[in-house]
Coordinates of C-alpha atoms in Angstrom, one line a residue:
X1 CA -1.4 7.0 -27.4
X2 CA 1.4 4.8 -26.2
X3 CA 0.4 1.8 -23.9
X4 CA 1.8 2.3 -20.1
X5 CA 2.3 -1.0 -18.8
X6 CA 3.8 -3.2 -15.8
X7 CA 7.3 -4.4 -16.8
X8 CA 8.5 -5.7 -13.4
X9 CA 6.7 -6.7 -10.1
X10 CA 8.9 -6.7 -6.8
X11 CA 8.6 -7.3 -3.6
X12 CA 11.6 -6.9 -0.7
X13 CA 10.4 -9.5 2.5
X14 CA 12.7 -8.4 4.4
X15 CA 13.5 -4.6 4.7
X16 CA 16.9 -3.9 3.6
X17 CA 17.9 -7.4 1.8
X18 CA 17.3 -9.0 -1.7
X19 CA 14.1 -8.1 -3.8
X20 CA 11.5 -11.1 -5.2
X21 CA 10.4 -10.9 -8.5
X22 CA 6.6 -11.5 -8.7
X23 CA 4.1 -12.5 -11.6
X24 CA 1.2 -10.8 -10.2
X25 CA 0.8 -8.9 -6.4
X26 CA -1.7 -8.0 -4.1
X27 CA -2.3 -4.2 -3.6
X28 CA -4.1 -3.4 -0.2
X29 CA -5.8 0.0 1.0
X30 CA -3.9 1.0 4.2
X31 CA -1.1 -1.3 3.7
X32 CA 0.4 -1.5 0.2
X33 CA 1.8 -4.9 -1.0
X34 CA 1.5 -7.4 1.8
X35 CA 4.7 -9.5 1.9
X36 CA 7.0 -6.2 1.3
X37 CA 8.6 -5.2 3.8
X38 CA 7.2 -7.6 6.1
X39 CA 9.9 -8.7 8.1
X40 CA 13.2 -6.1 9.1
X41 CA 16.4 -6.8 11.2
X42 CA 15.5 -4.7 14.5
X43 CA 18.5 -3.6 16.9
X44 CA 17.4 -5.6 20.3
X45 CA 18.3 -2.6 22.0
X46 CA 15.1 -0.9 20.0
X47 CA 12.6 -3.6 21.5
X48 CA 9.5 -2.5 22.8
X49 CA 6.5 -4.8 22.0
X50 CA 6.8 -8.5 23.7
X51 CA 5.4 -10.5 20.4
X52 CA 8.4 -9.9 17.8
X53 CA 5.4 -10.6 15.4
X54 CA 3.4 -7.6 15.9
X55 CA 5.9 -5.7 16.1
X56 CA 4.7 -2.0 15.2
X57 CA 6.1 0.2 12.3
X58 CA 9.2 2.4 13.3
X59 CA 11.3 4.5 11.9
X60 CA 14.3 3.2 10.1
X61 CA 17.3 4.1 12.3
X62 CA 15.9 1.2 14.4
X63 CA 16.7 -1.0 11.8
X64 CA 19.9 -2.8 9.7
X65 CA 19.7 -0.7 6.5
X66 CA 21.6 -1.6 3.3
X67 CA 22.2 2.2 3.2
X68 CA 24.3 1.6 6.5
X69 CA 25.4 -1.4 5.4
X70 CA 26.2 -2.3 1.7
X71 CA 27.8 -5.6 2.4
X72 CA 24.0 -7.2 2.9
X73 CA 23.4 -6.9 -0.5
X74 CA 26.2 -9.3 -1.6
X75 CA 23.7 -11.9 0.0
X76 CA 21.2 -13.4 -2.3
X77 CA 18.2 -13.8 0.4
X78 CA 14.8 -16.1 -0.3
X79 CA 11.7 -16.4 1.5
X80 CA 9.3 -19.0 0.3
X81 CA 6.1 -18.1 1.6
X82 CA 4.5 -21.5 1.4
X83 CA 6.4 -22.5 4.4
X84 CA 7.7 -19.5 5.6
X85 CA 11.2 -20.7 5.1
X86 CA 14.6 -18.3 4.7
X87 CA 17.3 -19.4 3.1
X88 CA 20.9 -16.7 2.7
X89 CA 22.9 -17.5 0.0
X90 CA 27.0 -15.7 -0.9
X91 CA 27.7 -16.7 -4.1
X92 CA 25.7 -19.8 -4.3
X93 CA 26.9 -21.1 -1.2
X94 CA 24.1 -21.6 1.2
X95 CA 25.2 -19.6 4.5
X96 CA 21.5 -20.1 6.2
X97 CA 18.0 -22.1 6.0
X98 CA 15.9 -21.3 9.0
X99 CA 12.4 -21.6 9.6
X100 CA 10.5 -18.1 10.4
X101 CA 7.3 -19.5 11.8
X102 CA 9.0 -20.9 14.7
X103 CA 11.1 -19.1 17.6
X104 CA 14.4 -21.6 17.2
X105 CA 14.2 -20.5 13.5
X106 CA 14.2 -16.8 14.0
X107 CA 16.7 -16.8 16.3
X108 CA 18.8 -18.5 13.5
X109 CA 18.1 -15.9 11.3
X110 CA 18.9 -12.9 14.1
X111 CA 22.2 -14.4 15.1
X112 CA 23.3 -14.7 11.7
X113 CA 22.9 -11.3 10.7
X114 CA 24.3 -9.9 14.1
X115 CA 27.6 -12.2 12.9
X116 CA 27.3 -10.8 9.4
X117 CA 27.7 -7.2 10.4
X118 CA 30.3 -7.7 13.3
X119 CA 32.4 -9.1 10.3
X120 CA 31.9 -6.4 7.7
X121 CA 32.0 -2.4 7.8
X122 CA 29.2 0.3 7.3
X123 CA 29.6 2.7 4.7
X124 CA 31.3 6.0 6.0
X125 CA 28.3 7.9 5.1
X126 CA 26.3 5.8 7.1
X127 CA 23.7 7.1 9.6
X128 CA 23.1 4.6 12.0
X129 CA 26.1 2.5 12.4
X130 CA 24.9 0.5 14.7
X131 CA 26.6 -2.6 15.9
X132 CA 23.6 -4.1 18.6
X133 CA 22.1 -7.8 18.4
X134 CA 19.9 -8.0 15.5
X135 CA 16.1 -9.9 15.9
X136 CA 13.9 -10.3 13.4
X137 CA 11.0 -9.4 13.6
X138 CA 7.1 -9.3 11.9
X139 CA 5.4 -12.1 10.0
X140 CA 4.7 -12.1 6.4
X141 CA 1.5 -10.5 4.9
X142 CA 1.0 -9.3 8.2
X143 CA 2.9 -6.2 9.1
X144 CA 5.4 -4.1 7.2
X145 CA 7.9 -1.5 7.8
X146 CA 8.3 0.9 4.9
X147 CA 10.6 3.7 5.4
X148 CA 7.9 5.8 5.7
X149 CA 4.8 5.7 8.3
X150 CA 2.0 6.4 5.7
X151 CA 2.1 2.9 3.8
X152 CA 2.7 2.8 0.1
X153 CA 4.4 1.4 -3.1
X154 CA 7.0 2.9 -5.1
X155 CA 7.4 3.3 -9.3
X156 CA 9.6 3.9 -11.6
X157 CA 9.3 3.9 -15.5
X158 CA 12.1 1.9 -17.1
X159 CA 12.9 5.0 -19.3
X160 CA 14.2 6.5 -16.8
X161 CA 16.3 4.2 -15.6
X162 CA 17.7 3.7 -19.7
X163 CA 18.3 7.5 -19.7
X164 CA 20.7 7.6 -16.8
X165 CA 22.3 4.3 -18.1
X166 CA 23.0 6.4 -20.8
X167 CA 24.5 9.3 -18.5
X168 CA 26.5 7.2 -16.6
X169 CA 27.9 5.1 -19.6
X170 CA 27.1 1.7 -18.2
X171 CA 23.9 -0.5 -17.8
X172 CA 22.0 0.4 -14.3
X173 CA 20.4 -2.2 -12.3
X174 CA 16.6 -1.2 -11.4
X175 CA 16.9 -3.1 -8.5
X176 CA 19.4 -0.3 -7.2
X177 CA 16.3 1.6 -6.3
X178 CA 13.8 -1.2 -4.7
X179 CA 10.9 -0.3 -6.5
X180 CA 7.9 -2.1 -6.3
X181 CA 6.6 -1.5 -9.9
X182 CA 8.8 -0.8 -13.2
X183 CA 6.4 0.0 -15.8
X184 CA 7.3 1.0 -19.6
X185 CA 5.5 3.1 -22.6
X186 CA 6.4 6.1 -20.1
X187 CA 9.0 8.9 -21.1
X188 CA 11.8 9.3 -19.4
X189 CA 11.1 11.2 -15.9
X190 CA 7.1 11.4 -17.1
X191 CA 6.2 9.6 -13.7
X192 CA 6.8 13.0 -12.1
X193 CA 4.2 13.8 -14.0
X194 CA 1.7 11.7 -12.3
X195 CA 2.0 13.4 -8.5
X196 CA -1.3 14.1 -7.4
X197 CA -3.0 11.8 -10.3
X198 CA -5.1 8.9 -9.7
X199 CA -4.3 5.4 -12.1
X200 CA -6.1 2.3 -12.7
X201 CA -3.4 -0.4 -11.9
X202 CA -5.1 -4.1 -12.6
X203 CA -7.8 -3.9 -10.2
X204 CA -6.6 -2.2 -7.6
X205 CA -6.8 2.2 -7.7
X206 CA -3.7 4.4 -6.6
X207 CA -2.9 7.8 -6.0
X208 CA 0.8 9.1 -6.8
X209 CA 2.1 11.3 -4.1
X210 CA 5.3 12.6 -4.0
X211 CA 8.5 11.9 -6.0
X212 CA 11.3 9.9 -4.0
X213 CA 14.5 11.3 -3.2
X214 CA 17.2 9.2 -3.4
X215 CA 20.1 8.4 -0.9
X216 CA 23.5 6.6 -1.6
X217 CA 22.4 3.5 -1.3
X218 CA 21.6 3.8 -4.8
X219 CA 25.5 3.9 -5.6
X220 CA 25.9 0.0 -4.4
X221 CA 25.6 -2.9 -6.7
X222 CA 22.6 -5.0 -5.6
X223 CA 25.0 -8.1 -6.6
X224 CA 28.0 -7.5 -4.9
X225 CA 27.5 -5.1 -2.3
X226 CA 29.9 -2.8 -3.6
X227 CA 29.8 0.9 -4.1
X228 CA 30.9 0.9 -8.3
X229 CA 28.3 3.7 -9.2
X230 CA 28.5 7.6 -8.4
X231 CA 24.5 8.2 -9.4
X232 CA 23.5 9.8 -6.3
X233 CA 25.8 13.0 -7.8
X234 CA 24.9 12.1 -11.0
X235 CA 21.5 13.0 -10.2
X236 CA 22.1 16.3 -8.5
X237 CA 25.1 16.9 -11.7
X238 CA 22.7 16.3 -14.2
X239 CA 19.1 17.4 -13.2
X240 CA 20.1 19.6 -9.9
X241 CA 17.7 17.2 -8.0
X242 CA 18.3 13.5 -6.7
X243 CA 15.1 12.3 -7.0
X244 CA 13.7 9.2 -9.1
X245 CA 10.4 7.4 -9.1
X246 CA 7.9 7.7 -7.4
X247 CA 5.3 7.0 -4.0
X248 CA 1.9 5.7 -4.3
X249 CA -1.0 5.1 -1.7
X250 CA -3.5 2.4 -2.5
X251 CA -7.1 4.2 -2.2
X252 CA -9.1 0.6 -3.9
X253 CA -7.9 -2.5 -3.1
X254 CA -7.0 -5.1 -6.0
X255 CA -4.1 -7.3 -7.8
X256 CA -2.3 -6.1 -10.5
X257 CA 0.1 -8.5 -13.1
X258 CA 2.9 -8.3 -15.2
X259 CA 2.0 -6.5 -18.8
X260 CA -1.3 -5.4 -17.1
X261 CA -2.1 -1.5 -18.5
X262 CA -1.9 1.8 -16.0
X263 CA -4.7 3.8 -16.8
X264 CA -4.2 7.4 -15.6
X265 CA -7.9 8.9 -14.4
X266 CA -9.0 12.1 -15.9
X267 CA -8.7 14.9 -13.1
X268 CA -11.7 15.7 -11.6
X269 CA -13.4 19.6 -13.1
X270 CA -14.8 21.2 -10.0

């Protein structure tokens, strides 16, 4: 039996900007990776909680989305979580280096972004165009705003991601769909196979739940911010579907590290 395996660990601290590779993360029953997702770019206009650190999860029309808004990914963002500094880069240019454990130093990085978008344009299919003041808020391991209420991590096998290279004709990027996990010694398409299965992942003990569907933000270049790919009606030309990968809930806590095995649990005979 072929080894399933973690390829790639990744996690996005701020929701809708550059992804982090990781060696080795944290999985967390109720709360999924902490550090992904943690912070997000809310409209001002959407304020309702008085500490911008506690802020509480919402959906995400309430936020700056690179599905809206392509042009943030032609920033290369860093968080260091040792010091909880931020630093935004356009080809390697530093633009920004603010300090998010201090007021002075999130406002920094809120009036930057509300400049950024003033100066660039959504994509016509965008949803929630919005133009307001930006803050940031949340703090890092702390909360974390998902697109989805019920917390969880996202996978995707590599093979996958090879076949539609091969479909398309050109190498894909995995980070166009901000997974959490890339794992290989998985067909392609077999983690649809795992909905409603348990796994062994390091330590920690998920549950698969549902296969994602996909939205155009897949189509934009997580270097340049450009749309160059049609994959979102790839998907639907090719398999009559747009989904790939898939959600996970963390039911044991538990870390998990690059080339660690996924062990899939036998289903349970009633």
């Amino acid at each position: 039996m072929t080894k399933i395996s973690v390829q790639q660990l990744l996690i996005y601290p701020v929701k809708g900007l550059s992804s982090h590779k990781c060696d080795h993360v944290y999985l967390k029953v109720g709360h999924g990776i902490p550090g992904d997702r943690a912070f997000a770019l809310m409209y001002k206009q959407n304020a309702t909680d008085t500490s911008l650190t506690t802020v509480s999860w919402m959906k995400k029309q309430n936020f700056a989305m690179q599905n809206d808004w392509p042009g943030l990914a032609a920033l290369h963002c860093f968080y260091d979580p040792d010091t909880g500094t931020f630093t935004v880069k356009h080809k390697g240019v530093e633009l920004l280096v603010a300090d998010t454990t201090t007021s002075k130093g999130r406002d920094l990085i809120s009036a930057f972004f509300t400049g950024y978008l003033a100066g660039i344009y959504p994509s016509q299919a965008a949803r929630h165009p919005n133009r307001a003041p930006l803050q940031l808020v949340g703090e890092f391991d702390k909360t974390r705003y998902p697109d989805r209420e019920a917390v969880h991590i996202s996978l995707v096998s590599q093979a996958t991601i090879d076949n539609l290279s091969q479909l398309a004709g050109q190498p894909i990027d995995v980070r166009r769909f901000r997974p959490n996990i890339v794992v290989e010694g998985v067909p392609a398409w077999g983690e649809f196979d795992w909905v409603g299965k348990e796994i062994q992942l390091g330590t920690a003990k998920i549950v698969v739940t549902v296969r994602i569907n996909r939205c155009l933000n897949i189509d934009v270049h997580p270097e340049t911010g450009e749309r160059d790919m049609r994959l979102l009606s790839l998907l639907q030309e090719q398999f009559q579907h747009t989904q790939t990968g898939v959600l996970a809930q963390v039911i044991s806590s538990g870390s998990v590290a690059i080339g660690e095995e996924l062990m899939i649990m036998p289903d349970v005979k009633l």
